[in-house]
Coordinates of C-alpha atoms in Angstrom, one line a residue:
Chain A
M203 CA 74.4 131.1 54.3
A204 CA 76.4 131.9 57.5
E205 CA 77.8 135.3 57.8
T206 CA 81.6 135.7 57.5
I207 CA 84.0 137.1 60.0
N208 CA 87.7 137.6 58.7
E209 CA 86.9 135.3 55.8
V210 CA 86.0 132.5 58.1
K211 CA 82.7 131.0 56.8
F212 CA 81.0 127.6 57.8
S213 CA 79.4 125.4 55.1
D214 CA 75.6 125.2 55.1
A215 CA 76.0 121.6 56.4
G216 CA 78.5 122.8 59.0
M217 CA 76.1 125.5 60.3
A218 CA 73.3 122.9 60.5
E219 CA 75.4 120.7 62.5
I220 CA 76.3 123.7 64.8
Q221 CA 72.7 124.7 65.2
R222 CA 71.7 121.1 66.0
Y223 CA 74.3 120.9 68.8
I224 CA 73.3 124.2 70.2
S225 CA 69.7 123.1 70.3
H226 CA 70.7 120.1 72.8
Y227 CA 71.1 122.6 75.7
P228 CA 68.7 124.7 77.7
E229 CA 68.1 128.3 76.8
G230 CA 71.1 130.5 77.9
R231 CA 73.4 127.4 78.1
Q232 CA 74.5 127.5 74.5
K233 CA 78.2 127.7 75.5
S234 CA 77.9 123.9 76.4
A235 CA 78.0 123.3 72.5
I236 CA 81.5 124.8 72.3
L237 CA 83.4 121.4 71.9
P238 CA 81.3 120.0 69.3
I239 CA 81.4 123.3 67.4
M240 CA 85.2 123.3 67.7
H241 CA 85.2 119.8 66.3
V242 CA 83.0 121.1 63.4
A243 CA 85.4 124.1 62.8
Q244 CA 88.6 121.9 62.7
A245 CA 86.9 119.6 60.2
E246 CA 85.8 122.4 57.9
F247 CA 88.9 124.6 58.2
G248 CA 91.9 122.4 57.4
G249 CA 92.3 120.5 60.5
W250 CA 93.2 123.3 62.9
L251 CA 91.7 126.2 64.7
S252 CA 92.9 129.6 63.7
P253 CA 92.2 132.7 65.9
Q254 CA 89.7 133.8 63.3
A255 CA 87.9 130.4 63.5
M256 CA 87.8 130.6 67.3
D257 CA 86.4 134.4 67.1
K258 CA 83.7 133.1 64.7
I259 CA 82.9 130.4 67.3
A260 CA 82.6 133.1 69.9
E261 CA 80.3 135.1 67.8
I262 CA 78.0 132.1 67.0
L263 CA 77.8 131.4 70.8
N264 CA 77.5 135.0 71.8
I265 CA 80.6 134.7 74.2
Q266 CA 83.9 136.5 74.5
P267 CA 86.6 135.2 72.3
I268 CA 88.9 134.3 75.3
E269 CA 86.2 131.9 76.5
V270 CA 87.0 130.0 73.2
Y271 CA 90.7 130.3 73.4
E272 CA 90.9 129.0 77.1
V273 CA 89.0 125.9 75.9
A274 CA 90.9 125.3 72.9
T275 CA 94.1 125.3 74.7
F276 CA 93.0 122.9 77.4
Y277 CA 91.9 120.0 75.2
T278 CA 94.5 118.1 73.2
M279 CA 92.4 117.2 70.1
F280 CA 92.4 120.9 68.8
N281 CA 95.4 121.8 66.8
L282 CA 96.3 125.5 67.2
K283 CA 98.8 125.5 64.4
P284 CA 98.4 124.5 60.6
V285 CA 98.7 120.7 60.0
G286 CA 99.1 118.3 57.2
K287 CA 96.3 116.7 55.2
H288 CA 96.3 113.7 57.3
V289 CA 97.3 114.0 61.1
L290 CA 98.6 110.7 62.3
E291 CA 97.8 110.3 65.9
V292 CA 99.7 107.5 67.1
C293 CA 99.0 106.1 70.6
R294 CA 102.0 106.0 72.8
T295 CA 100.6 104.9 76.1
G296 CA 101.6 101.7 78.0
P297 CA 99.3 98.9 76.6
C298 CA 100.2 99.8 72.9
C299 CA 103.8 100.0 73.8
L300 CA 103.7 96.5 75.1
R301 CA 102.9 95.5 71.6
G302 CA 105.3 97.8 69.7
A303 CA 103.9 101.4 69.6
D304 CA 107.4 102.9 70.2
Q305 CA 108.8 101.1 67.2
V306 CA 105.7 102.3 65.2
I307 CA 106.4 106.0 66.0
D308 CA 110.2 105.4 65.2
M309 CA 109.4 103.9 61.8
L310 CA 107.1 106.8 61.0
K311 CA 109.7 109.2 61.8
E312 CA 112.2 107.6 59.6
K313 CA 109.8 106.8 56.7
L314 CA 108.4 110.4 56.7
N315 CA 111.6 112.0 57.6
I316 CA 109.9 114.1 60.3
E317 CA 110.1 114.4 64.1
E318 CA 107.1 114.4 66.5
G319 CA 104.7 117.4 66.0
E320 CA 106.2 118.1 62.4
T321 CA 104.6 117.9 58.9
T322 CA 106.2 116.4 55.9
A323 CA 107.5 118.8 53.3
D324 CA 104.6 118.0 50.9
G325 CA 102.1 118.8 53.6
M326 CA 100.6 115.2 53.5
F327 CA 101.4 114.0 56.9
T328 CA 101.6 115.5 60.6
L329 CA 102.9 113.2 63.2
K330 CA 101.2 113.6 66.6
P331 CA 101.8 111.0 69.3
V332 CA 98.8 110.9 71.5
E333 CA 97.7 109.3 74.8
C334 CA 95.6 106.2 75.1
L335 CA 92.7 106.0 72.5
A336 CA 90.8 103.3 74.1
S337 CA 92.0 100.7 71.6
C338 CA 94.5 98.9 73.8
G339 CA 93.4 95.2 72.7
T340 CA 94.3 96.1 69.1
G341 CA 97.5 98.0 69.5
P342 CA 99.7 99.3 68.2
M343 CA 97.2 101.7 66.6
L344 CA 96.7 105.1 65.3
Q345 CA 93.8 107.5 64.5
V346 CA 93.2 109.8 61.5
R347 CA 90.3 112.1 62.0
E348 CA 87.5 109.8 62.9
K349 CA 89.0 106.5 61.9
F350 CA 91.0 104.0 63.9
Y351 CA 93.7 102.0 62.2
E352 CA 94.5 99.0 64.5
N353 CA 96.9 96.0 64.7
I354 CA 99.7 98.1 62.8
D355 CA 102.2 95.4 64.1
S356 CA 104.5 95.1 61.0
E357 CA 106.4 97.5 58.9
E358 CA 104.6 96.0 55.8
K359 CA 101.1 97.0 57.4
L360 CA 102.5 100.4 58.2
D361 CA 103.6 100.9 54.5
Q362 CA 100.3 99.7 53.4
F363 CA 98.6 102.2 55.6
L364 CA 100.7 105.1 54.5
E365 CA 100.1 104.2 50.8
T366 CA 96.3 103.9 51.4
M367 CA 96.4 107.4 53.2
R368 CA 98.3 109.1 50.3
N369 CA 95.4 108.2 48.2
T370 CA 92.7 109.1 50.7
E371 CA 90.6 112.3 50.4
V372 CA 89.5 114.1 53.5
E373 CA 85.9 113.4 54.3
T374 CA 83.5 115.2 56.6
P375 CA 80.8 112.7 57.8
Y376 CA 78.1 115.3 58.6
H377 CA 78.3 116.4 55.0
Q378 CA 77.6 112.9 53.7
A379 CA 74.6 112.6 56.2
Q380 CA 73.0 115.7 54.6
Chain B
M1383 CA 80.6 79.9 79.9
G1384 CA 79.0 82.0 82.6
I1385 CA 75.8 84.2 82.3
K1386 CA 76.1 87.1 79.9
I1387 CA 74.0 90.2 81.0
L1388 CA 75.6 92.8 78.7
T1389 CA 77.1 90.8 75.7
E1390 CA 74.6 87.9 75.2
H1391 CA 73.6 89.4 71.8
I1392 CA 76.5 91.4 71.1
N1393 CA 77.7 89.5 68.0
V1394 CA 74.2 89.1 66.5
P1395 CA 74.4 90.6 63.0
G1396 CA 72.5 94.0 62.9
I1397 CA 72.2 94.2 66.7
E1398 CA 73.0 97.9 66.3
T1399 CA 69.6 98.4 64.8
L1400 CA 66.4 98.9 66.7
E1401 CA 64.6 96.2 64.7
V1402 CA 67.1 93.5 65.5
Y1403 CA 67.8 94.7 69.1
R1404 CA 64.0 94.7 69.9
K1405 CA 63.8 91.1 68.2
H1406 CA 66.2 90.0 71.0
G1407 CA 64.2 91.4 73.9
G1408 CA 65.5 95.0 73.5
Y1409 CA 63.6 97.8 75.4
R1410 CA 61.4 95.4 77.5
S1411 CA 62.8 97.0 80.6
V1412 CA 61.5 100.4 79.5
E1413 CA 58.1 99.0 78.8
K1414 CA 58.2 97.4 82.3
A1415 CA 59.6 100.3 84.4
L1416 CA 57.4 103.0 82.8
K1417 CA 54.2 101.1 82.8
T1418 CA 54.5 98.9 85.9
M1419 CA 56.9 100.5 88.4
S1420 CA 57.4 103.7 90.2
P1421 CA 60.7 105.5 89.9
D1422 CA 61.5 104.7 93.6
E1423 CA 60.8 100.9 92.8
V1424 CA 63.4 101.0 90.1
V1425 CA 65.8 102.7 92.5
E1426 CA 65.1 100.0 95.1
E1427 CA 65.7 97.2 92.5
V1428 CA 69.1 98.6 91.6
K1429 CA 70.0 98.9 95.4
T1430 CA 68.9 95.3 96.0
S1431 CA 71.1 94.2 92.9
G1432 CA 74.4 95.3 94.7
L1433 CA 75.5 96.9 91.4
R1434 CA 78.7 98.8 91.9
G1435 CA 79.9 101.6 89.7
R1436 CA 81.9 100.0 86.8
G1437 CA 84.0 103.0 85.8
G1438 CA 86.4 102.4 88.5
A1439 CA 85.4 103.6 91.8
G1440 CA 82.9 100.8 92.6
F1441 CA 80.6 102.9 94.7
P1442 CA 77.2 101.2 94.9
T1443 CA 74.9 102.5 92.1
G1444 CA 71.7 102.4 93.8
M1445 CA 73.0 104.3 96.9
K1446 CA 74.4 106.9 94.5
W1447 CA 70.9 107.3 93.1
S1448 CA 69.3 107.6 96.5
F1449 CA 71.6 110.5 97.2
L1450 CA 69.9 112.7 94.4
A1451 CA 68.3 115.8 95.6
K1452 CA 64.8 116.4 94.5
P1453 CA 64.0 120.1 95.1
E1454 CA 60.7 121.2 93.5
G1455 CA 60.8 122.9 90.1
V1456 CA 64.4 122.1 89.6
P1457 CA 65.4 119.8 86.7
R1458 CA 67.5 116.7 87.3
Y1459 CA 69.9 115.2 85.1
L1460 CA 71.6 111.9 84.3
V1461 CA 75.0 112.1 82.6
C1462 CA 76.6 109.0 81.3
N1463 CA 80.2 108.9 81.5
A1464 CA 81.6 107.5 78.3
D1465 CA 84.8 109.4 78.5
E1466 CA 86.8 106.3 78.6
S1467 CA 90.4 107.3 78.7
E1468 CA 92.1 105.2 81.5
P1469 CA 95.0 103.4 79.8
G1470 CA 94.0 99.7 79.3
T1471 CA 90.3 100.3 79.3
F1472 CA 88.3 99.9 76.0
K1473 CA 85.1 98.0 77.1
D1474 CA 82.8 100.9 76.8
R1475 CA 84.0 101.9 73.5
Y1476 CA 83.5 98.3 72.3
F1477 CA 80.2 98.0 74.0
M1478 CA 78.6 101.2 72.6
E1479 CA 80.1 100.5 69.0
K1480 CA 78.5 97.0 69.0
T1481 CA 75.2 97.5 70.7
P1482 CA 74.4 101.2 71.0
H1483 CA 70.7 100.6 71.9
S1484 CA 71.8 98.6 75.1
L1485 CA 73.1 101.8 76.5
I1486 CA 70.2 103.9 75.2
E1487 CA 67.7 101.5 76.9
G1488 CA 69.7 101.8 80.2
M1489 CA 69.6 105.6 79.8
I1490 CA 65.9 105.7 79.4
T1491 CA 65.1 103.3 82.4
S1492 CA 67.7 105.0 84.8
S1493 CA 66.6 108.5 83.7
Y1494 CA 63.0 107.5 84.7
A1495 CA 64.2 106.1 87.8
L1496 CA 65.9 109.5 88.8
G1497 CA 63.3 111.8 87.4
A1498 CA 65.4 113.3 84.6
N1499 CA 63.8 114.6 81.7
T1500 CA 67.0 115.4 79.7
S1501 CA 70.0 113.3 79.8
Y1502 CA 73.4 113.3 78.1
I1503 CA 76.0 110.8 77.1
Y1504 CA 79.3 112.5 77.4
I1505 CA 81.7 110.5 75.0
R1506 CA 85.4 111.2 74.6
G1507 CA 85.8 113.2 71.4
E1508 CA 88.4 110.7 69.8
L1509 CA 85.4 108.3 69.5
M1510 CA 83.5 110.4 67.2
F1511 CA 82.8 107.3 65.1
V1512 CA 81.0 106.0 68.1
L1513 CA 79.1 109.2 68.7
R1514 CA 77.8 108.8 65.2
I1515 CA 76.5 105.2 65.8
L1516 CA 74.9 106.3 69.1
E1517 CA 73.1 109.2 67.4
K1518 CA 71.9 107.0 64.6
A1519 CA 70.4 104.7 67.2
I1520 CA 69.0 107.6 69.2
A1521 CA 67.2 108.9 66.0
E1522 CA 65.7 105.3 65.6
A1523 CA 64.5 105.4 69.3
Y1524 CA 63.0 108.8 68.9
A1525 CA 61.1 107.5 65.7
A1526 CA 59.9 104.6 67.6
G1527 CA 58.4 106.7 70.5
L1528 CA 61.1 105.3 72.9
L1529 CA 62.4 109.0 73.5
G1530 CA 60.8 112.3 73.4
K1531 CA 57.4 113.2 74.6
N1532 CA 55.0 110.6 76.4
I1533 CA 57.3 107.6 75.8
L1534 CA 55.2 104.5 75.1
G1535 CA 52.1 106.5 76.3
S1536 CA 53.4 106.4 79.8
G1537 CA 53.3 110.1 80.2
Y1538 CA 57.1 110.4 80.8
D1539 CA 59.3 112.5 78.6
L1540 CA 62.9 112.2 78.0
D1541 CA 65.4 113.9 75.6
L1542 CA 68.7 112.2 75.1
H1543 CA 71.8 113.8 73.5
V1544 CA 75.4 112.8 72.9
A1545 CA 78.1 115.3 73.6
P1546 CA 81.7 114.9 72.6
G1547 CA 84.7 115.8 74.5
G1548 CA 87.8 117.3 73.3
G1549 CA 90.6 115.0 74.5
A1550 CA 91.3 115.2 78.2
Y1551 CA 91.7 112.2 80.5
I1552 CA 90.6 114.4 83.5
C1553 CA 87.0 114.7 82.1
G1554 CA 86.4 111.2 83.2
E1555 CA 86.3 112.6 86.7
E1556 CA 82.7 113.4 87.3
T1557 CA 83.0 117.1 88.1
A1558 CA 85.5 117.9 85.4
L1559 CA 83.1 116.2 83.1
L1560 CA 80.3 118.3 84.2
E1561 CA 82.6 121.4 83.6
S1562 CA 83.3 120.3 80.2
L1563 CA 79.7 119.6 79.4
E1564 CA 79.1 123.1 80.5
G1565 CA 81.7 124.2 77.8
K1566 CA 84.5 125.0 80.0
R1567 CA 87.9 123.7 80.7
G1568 CA 87.7 120.4 82.4
N1569 CA 89.0 121.4 85.9
P1570 CA 87.5 119.1 88.7
R1571 CA 85.3 121.0 91.2
N1572 CA 85.7 121.1 94.9
K1573 CA 83.3 118.6 96.7
P1574 CA 80.9 119.3 98.5
P1575 CA 78.6 120.1 97.0
F1576 CA 78.5 116.8 95.2
P1577 CA 76.8 116.5 91.8
A1578 CA 73.7 114.8 93.4
V1579 CA 73.0 118.2 94.9
K1580 CA 74.6 120.6 92.5
G1581 CA 75.9 119.2 89.2
L1582 CA 75.1 119.9 85.7
F1583 CA 73.9 123.6 85.3
A1584 CA 73.9 123.7 89.1
S1585 CA 71.1 121.0 89.2
P1586 CA 70.9 117.7 90.8
T1587 CA 72.9 115.2 88.7
V1588 CA 74.0 111.7 88.7
V1589 CA 77.0 110.7 86.6
N1590 CA 77.2 107.0 85.9
N1591 CA 79.7 104.9 83.8
V1592 CA 78.2 103.2 80.5
E1593 CA 78.5 99.7 81.9
S1594 CA 76.7 100.7 85.1
I1595 CA 73.8 102.1 83.0
A1596 CA 73.7 99.3 80.8
S1597 CA 73.2 96.9 83.6
V1598 CA 70.1 98.4 84.8
P1599 CA 67.8 96.8 82.1
W1600 CA 68.6 93.3 83.2
I1601 CA 68.1 94.3 86.8
V1602 CA 64.6 95.7 86.0
N1603 CA 63.6 92.7 83.8
N1604 CA 64.8 90.2 86.2
G1605 CA 65.0 91.6 89.7
G1606 CA 67.7 93.0 91.8
A1607 CA 67.7 89.9 93.9
E1608 CA 68.4 87.7 90.8
Y1609 CA 71.4 90.1 89.9
A1610 CA 72.6 89.8 93.4
K1611 CA 72.8 86.0 93.1
I1612 CA 75.4 86.3 90.3
G1613 CA 78.9 86.9 91.5
I1614 CA 80.4 86.5 94.9
G1615 CA 79.7 88.4 98.1
R1616 CA 79.6 92.2 97.5
S1617 CA 80.9 91.7 94.1
T1618 CA 77.7 91.0 92.4
G1619 CA 76.8 90.6 88.8
T1620 CA 79.0 90.3 85.7
K1621 CA 81.8 92.7 84.6
L1622 CA 83.4 93.7 81.4
F1623 CA 87.2 93.4 81.4
S1624 CA 89.5 95.1 78.8
C1625 CA 92.5 92.8 78.5
S1626 CA 95.6 94.1 76.7
G1627 CA 99.3 93.6 76.7
N1628 CA 101.3 90.4 76.3
I1629 CA 98.5 87.9 76.0
N1630 CA 97.4 85.6 73.3
K1631 CA 93.9 86.9 73.2
P1632 CA 93.6 90.5 74.0
G1633 CA 89.9 91.9 73.9
V1634 CA 86.8 92.4 76.1
Y1635 CA 85.4 89.7 78.2
E1636 CA 82.2 89.7 80.2
I1637 CA 82.8 87.4 83.2
E1638 CA 80.8 86.5 86.3
L1639 CA 82.7 88.2 89.2
G1640 CA 84.6 85.6 91.0
V1641 CA 86.5 83.8 88.3
P1642 CA 90.0 82.9 89.6
V1643 CA 92.6 85.3 88.2
E1644 CA 95.0 82.3 87.2
E1645 CA 92.1 80.9 85.2
F1646 CA 91.3 84.1 83.6
I1647 CA 94.9 84.6 82.5
Y1648 CA 95.7 81.2 81.1
S1649 CA 92.3 79.7 80.1
D1650 CA 91.5 79.7 76.4
E1651 CA 88.0 81.0 77.2
Y1652 CA 89.7 84.3 78.3
C1653 CA 93.2 85.7 77.8
G1654 CA 94.6 82.5 76.4
G1655 CA 98.0 82.6 78.3
I1656 CA 101.0 84.8 77.8
W1657 CA 102.0 85.4 74.2
K1658 CA 104.9 83.7 72.4
G1659 CA 105.1 81.1 75.4
K1660 CA 106.8 83.6 77.7
Q1661 CA 106.4 83.9 81.4
L1662 CA 104.2 86.1 83.3
K1663 CA 106.0 89.0 84.9
A1664 CA 103.4 91.4 86.2
V1665 CA 99.8 92.6 85.9
V1666 CA 97.9 95.8 86.3
P1667 CA 94.4 94.6 87.1
G1668 CA 92.2 97.7 86.9
G1669 CA 93.6 100.3 84.5
S1670 CA 96.8 102.3 84.6
S1671 CA 96.2 104.1 87.9
V1672 CA 95.8 101.0 90.1
P1673 CA 99.0 99.5 91.6
I1674 CA 101.0 96.9 89.6
L1675 CA 101.4 93.4 90.9
P1676 CA 104.1 91.0 90.2
A1677 CA 103.2 87.5 89.1
N1678 CA 103.4 85.9 92.6
L1679 CA 101.0 88.4 93.9
I1680 CA 98.4 88.4 91.2
T1681 CA 97.3 84.7 91.2
K1682 CA 97.6 84.3 95.0
T1683 CA 97.2 86.7 97.8
A1684 CA 100.0 87.2 100.2
A1685 CA 98.2 84.6 102.4
G1686 CA 98.4 82.1 99.7
E1687 CA 94.8 82.1 98.7
D1688 CA 93.7 82.0 95.2
R1689 CA 93.1 85.6 94.1
L1690 CA 89.6 86.0 92.4
M1691 CA 88.4 88.7 90.0
T1692 CA 86.3 90.5 92.5
Y1693 CA 86.6 93.9 94.1
E1694 CA 87.5 92.3 97.4
S1695 CA 90.1 89.7 96.4
L1696 CA 91.9 91.9 94.0
S1697 CA 92.4 94.6 96.8
D1698 CA 93.2 91.9 99.4
G1699 CA 96.3 93.0 101.2
G1700 CA 95.8 96.7 100.6
F1701 CA 98.6 98.4 98.6
V1702 CA 101.1 96.3 100.2
S1703 CA 100.4 93.2 98.5
G1704 CA 97.1 93.9 96.7
S1705 CA 95.7 96.2 94.0
M1706 CA 92.2 97.2 92.8
L1707 CA 89.6 96.0 90.3
G1708 CA 89.2 99.4 89.2
S1709 CA 87.8 99.9 85.6
G1710 CA 88.5 96.1 84.8
A1711 CA 91.4 97.1 82.6
F1712 CA 93.6 94.0 82.8
I1713 CA 97.2 94.8 81.4
V1714 CA 99.5 91.9 81.2
F1715 CA 103.4 92.2 81.2
D1716 CA 105.6 89.2 80.0
E1717 CA 109.0 88.4 81.4
D1718 CA 110.9 90.7 78.9
Q1719 CA 108.9 93.9 79.7
C1720 CA 110.8 96.7 81.2
I1721 CA 109.0 97.8 84.4
V1722 CA 111.0 101.1 84.6
R1723 CA 110.1 102.0 80.9
N1724 CA 106.5 101.2 81.6
T1725 CA 106.4 103.3 84.8
W1726 CA 108.0 106.2 82.9
N1727 CA 105.4 105.8 80.3
Y1728 CA 102.4 106.1 82.7
A1729 CA 104.2 108.9 84.6
R1730 CA 104.3 110.8 81.4
F1731 CA 100.8 110.1 80.6
Y1732 CA 99.6 111.6 84.1
H1733 CA 101.9 114.6 83.7
H1734 CA 100.4 115.2 80.3
E1735 CA 96.8 114.7 81.6
S1736 CA 97.2 116.7 84.9
C1737 CA 94.6 119.6 84.6
G1738 CA 97.2 121.9 86.4
Q1739 CA 94.8 123.2 88.9
C1740 CA 96.5 121.6 92.0
S1741 CA 100.2 122.2 92.6
P1742 CA 101.0 118.7 94.0
C1743 CA 99.6 117.2 90.9
R1744 CA 100.8 119.7 88.4
E1745 CA 104.3 119.9 89.6
G1746 CA 104.6 116.4 91.2
T1747 CA 103.5 114.5 87.9
G1748 CA 106.3 116.5 86.2
W1749 CA 108.9 115.7 88.6
M1750 CA 108.1 111.9 88.6
E1751 CA 108.2 111.9 84.7
K1752 CA 111.5 113.7 84.6
V1753 CA 113.2 111.4 87.3
L1754 CA 111.8 108.4 85.6
H1755 CA 113.0 109.6 82.4
R1756 CA 116.6 110.1 83.4
I1757 CA 116.6 106.7 85.2
E1758 CA 115.3 105.0 81.9
H1759 CA 117.7 106.9 79.8
G1760 CA 120.8 106.1 81.8
H1761 CA 121.2 109.2 83.9
G1762 CA 119.8 108.0 87.1
H1763 CA 121.1 108.2 90.6
Q1764 CA 120.5 105.7 93.4
Q1765 CA 118.7 108.4 95.6
D1766 CA 116.3 109.1 92.7
I1767 CA 114.3 105.9 93.8
D1768 CA 113.6 107.3 97.3
L1769 CA 113.0 110.6 95.7
L1770 CA 110.1 109.2 93.5
V1771 CA 108.7 107.5 96.6
S1772 CA 108.6 110.7 98.4
V1773 CA 107.2 112.9 95.7
A1774 CA 104.5 110.1 95.1
K1775 CA 103.6 110.4 98.7
Q1776 CA 103.3 114.0 98.8
I1777 CA 100.8 114.0 95.7
E1778 CA 98.7 111.2 97.1
G1779 CA 95.7 112.5 99.0
N1780 CA 96.6 116.1 98.4
T1781 CA 94.7 117.1 95.3
I1782 CA 91.1 118.2 94.7
C1783 CA 90.4 115.1 92.4
P1784 CA 91.8 111.5 92.4
L1785 CA 94.1 112.1 89.4
G1786 CA 97.0 112.7 91.9
D1787 CA 96.3 109.5 93.5
A1788 CA 96.1 107.8 90.1
A1789 CA 99.6 109.3 89.2
A1790 CA 101.2 108.3 92.5
W1791 CA 100.0 104.6 92.7
P1792 CA 101.7 103.2 89.6
V1793 CA 105.1 104.7 90.7
A1794 CA 104.9 103.8 94.4
S1795 CA 103.7 100.2 93.6
A1796 CA 106.3 99.6 90.9
I1797 CA 109.1 100.6 93.2
R1798 CA 107.5 98.7 96.2
H1799 CA 107.5 95.4 94.0
F1800 CA 110.3 95.9 91.5
R1801 CA 112.9 98.1 93.4
D1802 CA 115.7 95.9 92.3
E1803 CA 114.9 96.5 88.8
F1804 CA 115.1 100.4 89.2
E1805 CA 118.6 99.7 90.9
W1806 CA 119.7 97.6 88.0
H1807 CA 118.7 100.2 85.6
I1808 CA 120.7 103.0 87.5
K1809 CA 123.7 100.6 87.8
H1810 CA 123.7 99.6 84.1
P1811 CA 123.2 103.0 82.2
K1812 CA 124.4 101.7 79.0
E1813 CA 122.0 98.8 78.9
A1814 CA 119.3 100.8 80.5
I1815 CA 118.8 103.1 77.5
L1816 CA 118.0 100.4 75.2
P1817 CA 114.2 100.2 74.8
G1818 CA 112.7 97.1 76.4
A1819 CA 115.8 96.2 78.5
V1820 CA 115.6 92.7 79.6
Y1821 CA 115.4 92.0 83.3
R1822 CA 114.5 88.7 84.8
G1823 CA 115.1 89.3 88.5
Q1824 CA 118.9 88.9 88.6
L1825 CA 121.1 91.9 89.2
A1826 CA 124.0 90.3 87.5
E1827 CA 122.1 89.5 84.3
T1828 CA 122.9 91.8 81.3
I1829 CA 121.1 91.9 77.8
A1830 CA 121.8 88.9 75.7

């Protein structure tokens, strides 16, 4: 069992994943594993990185907390505020817009009654428009955690997607791999 | 149908598994290179092939390899750049997802050529599902003795790992990628020293794109000279093109370099023509950062010659009447697409993705986004157009890394070729605020 710091505790599977990533780098270069560890932390702790979670990462890597904060604030995948159960990361970049991404974002705002960056009152969805996700040939599209949902080119498909998500539990892939 | 070097077996069921991949000739290049060739011989074959970097810059891969410093007792690294984030580009993601062993085979053969005993695939963090596919394939390769100690009894050792990014376009720039791989913010480094001298962990490092590395096994198996016979002139071999936008058949196509652009757009074998029977308006041929070309300049050069899908032909005319092949991201615009809105979209992207290290890029991308936003939303002034040109000029060439150029070129080229559309937007503020404002080249026209 991992030790706790301010009530932050990784699961055994999460710690195993962290140690595996650290082992990929030469002795003394363990900081290289910071990004994959942050992904593990975000998956384990409700989809965002709290200051306590970042402090825990610093402790594991034997680096200063500021070194974790400065990395976390640079990369867009890390949420630094609490988010909903499902973060809808909708591609808003050129090629997807040529196929209707703006309309998808507008429909989501209307259907969920939230603005960009906000979370629904029931805590189910956060709307987070993002830049190109390398799915330009299958746009409009969005990502939820590790899955791509592509060709969302009609309101019917969007409704179907939202209904599916309402009945979808959060999965952590490396837990299944254990 | 031309020759398929990368995608011949991509749709074979189970090709993502080692068993099926080997049944179709997989890993032959590892056997051949490690047992019958010296590392320098592999490098020479890649040089002979004329293979050019497929990530966007188009620099000769073999030449890049030959720059690698080889100090005694210092490890060398090969890092695969799988941080595919250039808008319009999705070839590497598709390729890795479908046939992960092709990349792993290329990594082994290339690492051997470079004398690297540890190599990394840096993949964008959003593609975590692809990372898991790669890790599964890597585990199979280790179990089969294709990775690890004494590969196939050759005496050569290689460890291969996949590292996810965290969501930053700038990490596709090789030195920013290395910073990120070291666990830091992805700020590009000053060059020199180049990675070939001082790269990952201050050691000599080569950074290559997925497609470049995946082309190496074919070159080893068939010889560089055979590869050089494919394509035209200095554009040798085949290339993966990611096609998106207003076409009937978006997707990834492997083509022999030299196919006429017109055929590529309209042939059923490739993009299948413009969707909904509309007219072609413009094309961005190499990813969001390369100059946009209007319909009349994408199929023909300014001199009236057929434009071909090659590095040289797509850049014929320089930035006055040409563009670049770039990453091979072919984005097509139909007659109803609004160039101003699209340019604002890309400006927003580059502002969002600027690492903030250089003032011209950090401030300039923000200014361009703001000015384009106000034009698109009906608050523009005629002098804004020249202001945009001026800001773009002041960013270009004045930054540590090419992101500044990448931000400037779409804006400068859009104004160069579609200036009247910008003027129209400013003159018709009410219509201009409508998404997808219609423009067909006549200033008097208003939205139907």
